[in-house]
C-alpha positions in Angstrom: 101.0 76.7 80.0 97.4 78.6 80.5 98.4 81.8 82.6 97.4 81.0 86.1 95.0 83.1 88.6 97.2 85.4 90.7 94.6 85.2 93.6 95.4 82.3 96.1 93.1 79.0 95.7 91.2 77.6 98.4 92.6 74.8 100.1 90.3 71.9 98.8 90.7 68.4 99.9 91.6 66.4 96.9 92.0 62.5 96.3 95.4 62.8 96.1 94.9 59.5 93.6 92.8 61.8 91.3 94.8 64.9 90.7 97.8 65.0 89.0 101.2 66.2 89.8 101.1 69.6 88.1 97.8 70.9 89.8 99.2 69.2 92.9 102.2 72.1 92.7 100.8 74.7 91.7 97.9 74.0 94.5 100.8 73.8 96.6 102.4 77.3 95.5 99.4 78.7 95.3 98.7 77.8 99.1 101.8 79.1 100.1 101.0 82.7 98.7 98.0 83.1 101.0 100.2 83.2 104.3 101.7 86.1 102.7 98.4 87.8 101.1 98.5 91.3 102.9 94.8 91.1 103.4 95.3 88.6 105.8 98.2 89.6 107.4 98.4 93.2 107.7 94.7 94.3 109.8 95.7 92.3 113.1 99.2 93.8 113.3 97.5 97.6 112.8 97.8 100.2 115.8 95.7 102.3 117.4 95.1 105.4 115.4 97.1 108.5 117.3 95.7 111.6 118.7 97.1 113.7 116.1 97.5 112.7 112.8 98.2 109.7 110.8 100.7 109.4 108.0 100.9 106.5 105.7 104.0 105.6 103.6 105.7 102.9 102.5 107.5 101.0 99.6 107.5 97.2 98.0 105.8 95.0 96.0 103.3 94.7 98.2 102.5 98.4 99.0 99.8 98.7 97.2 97.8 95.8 98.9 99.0 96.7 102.2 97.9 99.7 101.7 94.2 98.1 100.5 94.3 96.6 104.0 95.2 99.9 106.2 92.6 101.6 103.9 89.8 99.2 104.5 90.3 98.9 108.6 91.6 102.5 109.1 88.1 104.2 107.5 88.4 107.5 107.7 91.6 108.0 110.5 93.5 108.6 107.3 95.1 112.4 107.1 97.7 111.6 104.1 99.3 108.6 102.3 102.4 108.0 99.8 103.4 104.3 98.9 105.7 103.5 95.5 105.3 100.0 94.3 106.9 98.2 91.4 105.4 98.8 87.7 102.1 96.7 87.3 101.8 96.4 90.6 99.0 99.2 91.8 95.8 99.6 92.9 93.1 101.7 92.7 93.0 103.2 96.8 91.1 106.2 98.3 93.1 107.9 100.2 96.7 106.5 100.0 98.7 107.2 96.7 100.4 105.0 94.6 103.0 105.3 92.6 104.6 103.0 90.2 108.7 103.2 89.9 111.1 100.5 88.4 112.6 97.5 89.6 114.7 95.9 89.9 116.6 98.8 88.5 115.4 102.3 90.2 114.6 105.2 88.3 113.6 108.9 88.6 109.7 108.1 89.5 111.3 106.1 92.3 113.1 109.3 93.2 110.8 111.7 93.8 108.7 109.3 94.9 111.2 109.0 98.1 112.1 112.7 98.1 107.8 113.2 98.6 107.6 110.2 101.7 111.0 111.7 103.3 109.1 115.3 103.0 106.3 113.9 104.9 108.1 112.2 107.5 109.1 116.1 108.0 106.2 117.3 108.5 105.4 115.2 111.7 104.6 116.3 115.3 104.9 114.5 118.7 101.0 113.5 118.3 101.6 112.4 115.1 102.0 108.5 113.7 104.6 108.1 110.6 102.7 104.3 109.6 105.1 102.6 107.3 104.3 99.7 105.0 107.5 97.7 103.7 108.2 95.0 101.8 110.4 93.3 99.3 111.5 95.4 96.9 111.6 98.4 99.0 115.1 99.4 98.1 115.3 99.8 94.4 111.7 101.4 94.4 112.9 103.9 97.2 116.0 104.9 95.9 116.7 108.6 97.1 121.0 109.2 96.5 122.8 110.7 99.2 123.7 114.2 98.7 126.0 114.5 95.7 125.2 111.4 94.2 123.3 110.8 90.8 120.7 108.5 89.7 122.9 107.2 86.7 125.9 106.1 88.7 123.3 104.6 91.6 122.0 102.1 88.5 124.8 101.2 87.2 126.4 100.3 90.9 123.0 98.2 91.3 123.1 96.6 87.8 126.8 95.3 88.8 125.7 94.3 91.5 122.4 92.4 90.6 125.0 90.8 87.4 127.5 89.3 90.6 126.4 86.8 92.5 126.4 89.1 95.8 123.3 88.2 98.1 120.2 90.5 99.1 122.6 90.9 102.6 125.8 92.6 100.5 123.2 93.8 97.9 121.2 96.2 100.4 124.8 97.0 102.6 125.8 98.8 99.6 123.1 100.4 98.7 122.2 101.8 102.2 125.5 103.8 102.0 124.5 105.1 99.0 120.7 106.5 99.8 119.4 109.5 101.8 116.5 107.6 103.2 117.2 103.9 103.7 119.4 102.3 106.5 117.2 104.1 109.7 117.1 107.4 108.0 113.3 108.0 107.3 113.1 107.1 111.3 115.1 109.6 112.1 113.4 112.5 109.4 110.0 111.8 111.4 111.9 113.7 114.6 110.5 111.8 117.4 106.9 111.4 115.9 105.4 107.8 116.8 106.9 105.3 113.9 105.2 102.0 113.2 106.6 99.7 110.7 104.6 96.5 109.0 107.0 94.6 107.6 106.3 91.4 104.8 110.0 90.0 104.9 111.6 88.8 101.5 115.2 87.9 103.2 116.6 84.5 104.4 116.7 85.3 108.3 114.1 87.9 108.0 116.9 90.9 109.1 115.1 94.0 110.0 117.9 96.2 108.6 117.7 94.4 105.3 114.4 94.1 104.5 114.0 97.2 101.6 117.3 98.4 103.3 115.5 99.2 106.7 114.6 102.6 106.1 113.1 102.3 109.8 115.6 99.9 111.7 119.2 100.5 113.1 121.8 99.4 110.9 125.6 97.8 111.7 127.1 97.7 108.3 129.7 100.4 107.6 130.8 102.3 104.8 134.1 99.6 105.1 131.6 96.8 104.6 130.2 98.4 101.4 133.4 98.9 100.3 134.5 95.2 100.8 131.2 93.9 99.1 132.4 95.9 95.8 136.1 94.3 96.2 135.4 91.0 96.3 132.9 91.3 93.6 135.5 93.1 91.4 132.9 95.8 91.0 134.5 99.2 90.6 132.2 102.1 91.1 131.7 105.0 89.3 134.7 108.0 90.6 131.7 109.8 92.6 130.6 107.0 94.3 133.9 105.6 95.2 134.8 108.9 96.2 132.0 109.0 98.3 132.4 105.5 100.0 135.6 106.4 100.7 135.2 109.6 102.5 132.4 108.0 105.2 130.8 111.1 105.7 127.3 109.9 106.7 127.0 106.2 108.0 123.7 104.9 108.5 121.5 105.0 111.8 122.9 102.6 114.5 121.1 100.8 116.5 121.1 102.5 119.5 120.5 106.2 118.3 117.9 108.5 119.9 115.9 108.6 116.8 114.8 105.1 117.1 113.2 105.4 120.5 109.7 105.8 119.3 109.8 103.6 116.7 108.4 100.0 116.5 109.1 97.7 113.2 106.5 94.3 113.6 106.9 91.7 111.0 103.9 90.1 109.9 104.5 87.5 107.0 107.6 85.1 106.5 108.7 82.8 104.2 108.7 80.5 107.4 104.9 81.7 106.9 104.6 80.9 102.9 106.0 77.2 103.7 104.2 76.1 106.7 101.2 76.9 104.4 102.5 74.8 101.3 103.1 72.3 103.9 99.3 72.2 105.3 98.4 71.6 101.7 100.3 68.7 100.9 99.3 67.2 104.2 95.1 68.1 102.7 95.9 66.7 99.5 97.3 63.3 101.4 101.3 63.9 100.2 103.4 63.9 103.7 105.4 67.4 103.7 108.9 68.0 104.8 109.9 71.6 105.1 114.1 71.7 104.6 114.3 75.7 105.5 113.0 78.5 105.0 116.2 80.3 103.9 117.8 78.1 101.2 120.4 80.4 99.7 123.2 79.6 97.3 123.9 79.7 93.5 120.9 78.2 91.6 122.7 75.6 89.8 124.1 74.5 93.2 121.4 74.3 95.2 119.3 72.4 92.1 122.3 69.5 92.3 121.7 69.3 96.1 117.8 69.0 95.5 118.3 66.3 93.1 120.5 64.7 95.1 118.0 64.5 97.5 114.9 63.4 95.1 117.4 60.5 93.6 117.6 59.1 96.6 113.9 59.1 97.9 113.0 57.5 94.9 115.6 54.8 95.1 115.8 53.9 98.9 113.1 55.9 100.3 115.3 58.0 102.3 115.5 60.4 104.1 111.9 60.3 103.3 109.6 57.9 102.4 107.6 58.6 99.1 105.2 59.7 98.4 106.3 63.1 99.3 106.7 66.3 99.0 110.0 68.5 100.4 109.8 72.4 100.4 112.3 75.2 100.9 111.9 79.3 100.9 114.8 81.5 100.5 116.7 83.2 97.4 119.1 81.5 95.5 121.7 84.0 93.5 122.9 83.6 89.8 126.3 84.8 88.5 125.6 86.0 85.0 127.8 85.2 82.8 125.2 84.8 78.9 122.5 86.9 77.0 119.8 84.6 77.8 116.3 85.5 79.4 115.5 83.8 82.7 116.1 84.5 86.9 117.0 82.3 89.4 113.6 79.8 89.7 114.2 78.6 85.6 117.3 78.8 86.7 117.9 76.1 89.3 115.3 74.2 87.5 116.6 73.5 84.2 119.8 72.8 86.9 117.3 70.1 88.2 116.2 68.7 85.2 119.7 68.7 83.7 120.6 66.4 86.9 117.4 64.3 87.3 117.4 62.9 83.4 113.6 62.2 83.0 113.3 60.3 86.6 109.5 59.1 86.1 108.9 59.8 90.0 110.4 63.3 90.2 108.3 66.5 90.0 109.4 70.0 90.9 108.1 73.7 91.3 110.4 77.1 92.0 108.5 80.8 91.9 108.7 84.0 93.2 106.2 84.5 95.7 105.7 87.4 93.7 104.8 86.6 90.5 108.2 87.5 89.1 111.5 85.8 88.4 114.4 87.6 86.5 114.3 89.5 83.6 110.6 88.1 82.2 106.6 88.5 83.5 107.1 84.8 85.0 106.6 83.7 88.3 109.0 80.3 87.5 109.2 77.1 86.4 107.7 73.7 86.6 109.7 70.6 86.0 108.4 67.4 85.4 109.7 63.7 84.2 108.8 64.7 80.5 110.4 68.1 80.4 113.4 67.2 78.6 111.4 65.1 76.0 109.2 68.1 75.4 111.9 70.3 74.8 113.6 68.2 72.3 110.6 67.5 70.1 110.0 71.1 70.0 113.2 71.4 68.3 115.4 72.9 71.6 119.1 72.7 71.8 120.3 70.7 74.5 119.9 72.3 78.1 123.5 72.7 79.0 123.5 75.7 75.7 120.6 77.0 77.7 122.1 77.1 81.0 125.4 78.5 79.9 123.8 81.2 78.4 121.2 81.7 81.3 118.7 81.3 79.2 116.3 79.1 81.1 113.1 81.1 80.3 113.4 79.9 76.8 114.0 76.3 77.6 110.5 76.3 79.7 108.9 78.2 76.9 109.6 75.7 74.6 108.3 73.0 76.5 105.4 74.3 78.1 106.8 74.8 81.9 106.9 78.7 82.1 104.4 79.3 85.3 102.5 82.4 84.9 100.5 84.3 87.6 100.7 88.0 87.0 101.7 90.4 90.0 101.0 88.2 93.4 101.1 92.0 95.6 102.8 90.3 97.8 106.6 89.1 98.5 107.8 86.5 100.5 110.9 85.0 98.8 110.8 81.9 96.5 108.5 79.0 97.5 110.0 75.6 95.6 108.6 72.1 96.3 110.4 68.9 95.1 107.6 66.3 94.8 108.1 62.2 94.5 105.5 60.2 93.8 104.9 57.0 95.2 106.0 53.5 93.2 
């Protein structure tokens, strides 16, 4: 399909009877991004400048356009700014730099890039304001190891663990034991200066501690927990590492330390936020909404058998809804990777979907990352409609299941035009999916 506008569509009432399914979706996707645009949610959440000076830092994919926001309402009350935000993701700012780092798998610009925001933090006084812009994302693009340990043997621990299955939970326990600045730690280098936290949450449950591995919040994992993640994984670490887990030198910053006392962490966007948008839409274009949650977790193939359960039986008995409608989760499904194939989890539990829903004439579907990017390609997701399979097979694709075992779902919806395209959002709230029936 045409590569769609990255920048959130008003919400224009539509004859529902006039527009068609597919602009119906992505209208509905689209929708659910602006709840989570930074322009709107960041300025009412700032605090009042400090008496001495004000320091901004912070990592994520939406640190560049949270920082847009602070620049734009904090004219002039800015003494010095750092954020480090995923490749492609920057913006031309004024005062605050940017730098660009990878992700999901860190590297060295990442590095120094959180060796420079923990030396600020350093250099703060009692007067002073550390104000720290995180989002999803965070933890890969602030990746600063804990004394002793190299970059090489951090990435190949994160590779393992991004291949496993584990969740964004056990993913970001691991890595806080590993890093010199997540886990409370760049609260505590700030030594008692005033700490303010804006936080765009990309985690089911919206956790504090593992939204880009808390580098502000109080953290209860242990070094055992890390340790148990990587057993039941069967993920064995490289010697230093393990060594290192083992020995529990440093744990992270608990809850209740000193360090934390002047420090306030205020989340500002939601996936609860992203779907109670998508919701309003449907409800605008005429198509009655039901929200299932806003933290929908799970393997993608499982959860895509559970939403077609569901659609199958709208469209036979009208329940539990009655068509036409529209039901809508949040949330981040996992997938165990076990092929070659190009894809991430939104293709993923789709061509799960459309595997399970065999061409039903009344069944529609939409899953994409609210931030523009799902697995390994420069796609947002997938969209799934009655004709997908038929598409597929008269541009000359093998059948799905060779697709899905491989975890190759990217070049299934390539072939039959269902790849959805938006370019970096700047902003990350989880996945936004919609299961859409139409009436008979």
């Amino acid at each position: 399909m045409a590569k769609e506008n990255n920048l959130p569509s008003p919400l224009i009432s539509v004859d529902i009877m006039t527009q068609n399914p597919h602009d119906f979706l992505i209208g509905l996707y689209k929708a659910g991004l602006s709840a989570a645009m930074p322009s709107q949610c960041v300025p009412a959440n700032l605090p009042a400048p400090p008496k001495g000076r004000t320091i901004v830092v912070g990592a994520g994919k939406a640190a560049a356009s949270m920082s847009k926001a602070v620049e734009e309402h904090y004219k002039g009350k800015i003494d010095a700014g750092l954020v480090v935000t995923r490749y492609l993701h920057g913006l031309p700012l004024k005062t605050i730099e940017v730098v660009e780092a990878g992700h999901p798998n860190p590297d060295d610009a990442g590095r120094k890039a959180a060796q420079r925001i923990l030396d600020l933090a350093g250099t703060l006084t009692p007067d002073d304001m550390l104000l720290c812009l995180i989002s999803g994302g965070g933890t890969a693009l602030l990746t600063l190891p804990a004394a002793g340990l190299e970059m090489p043997d951090i990435r190949a621990v994160n590779d393992a663990l991004l291949k496993s299955g584990a969740t964004i939970n056990e993913f970001n326990c691991v890595r806080k034991h590993l890093s010199a600045i997540s886990g409370g730690r760049l609260a505590r280098a700030a030594k008692g200066a005033k700490v303010v936290s804006l936080i765009i949450s990309d985690v089911s449950g919206d956790d504090l501690s593992v939204i880009a591995s808390g580098p502000t919040v109080g953290d209860v994992t242990t070094f055992a927990d890390a340790r148990d993640i990587l057993r039941r994984y069967g993920i064995t670490p490289p010697p230093a590492i393990a060594a290192y887990l083992e020995e529990a030198r440093e744990e992270t910053v608990k809850p209740d330390d000193a360090c934390l006392k002047n420090v306030e962490n205020i989340l500002i966007a939601t996936s609860q936020d992203a779907v109670e948008a998508a919701a309003a839409y449907a409800r605008e274009q005429g198509v009655t909404p039901y929200i299932l949650g806003n933290a929908i977790e799970g393997e993608a193939k499982d959860v895509a058998l559970v939403m077609a359960g569901i659609a199958k039986q709208v469209a036979l008995h009208d329940q539990p809804f009655a068509a036409p409608c529209v039901f809508i989760s949040g949330g981040e499904t996992t997938v165990t990777v076990k092929g070659k194939g190009k894809g991430g989890r939104n293709s993923e539990l789709l061509i799960h979907m459309a595997m399970a829903m065999q061409g039903n004439p009344r069944v529609h579907a939409i899953s994409c990352g609210s931030d523009g990017s799902d697995g390994t390609e420069n796609n947002a997701g997938a969209i799934l409609h009655p004709d997908t399979l038929a598409k597929a097979a008269a541009a000359g694709a093998a059948k799905p299941v060779t697709y899905a075992d491989n975890n190759d779902s990217y070049s299934f919806f390539k072939l039959c035009d269902g790849i959805v395209e938006t370019g970096p959002t700047l902003t990350n709230v989880n996945d936004i999916r919609a299961v859409y029936v139409t009436g008979k």
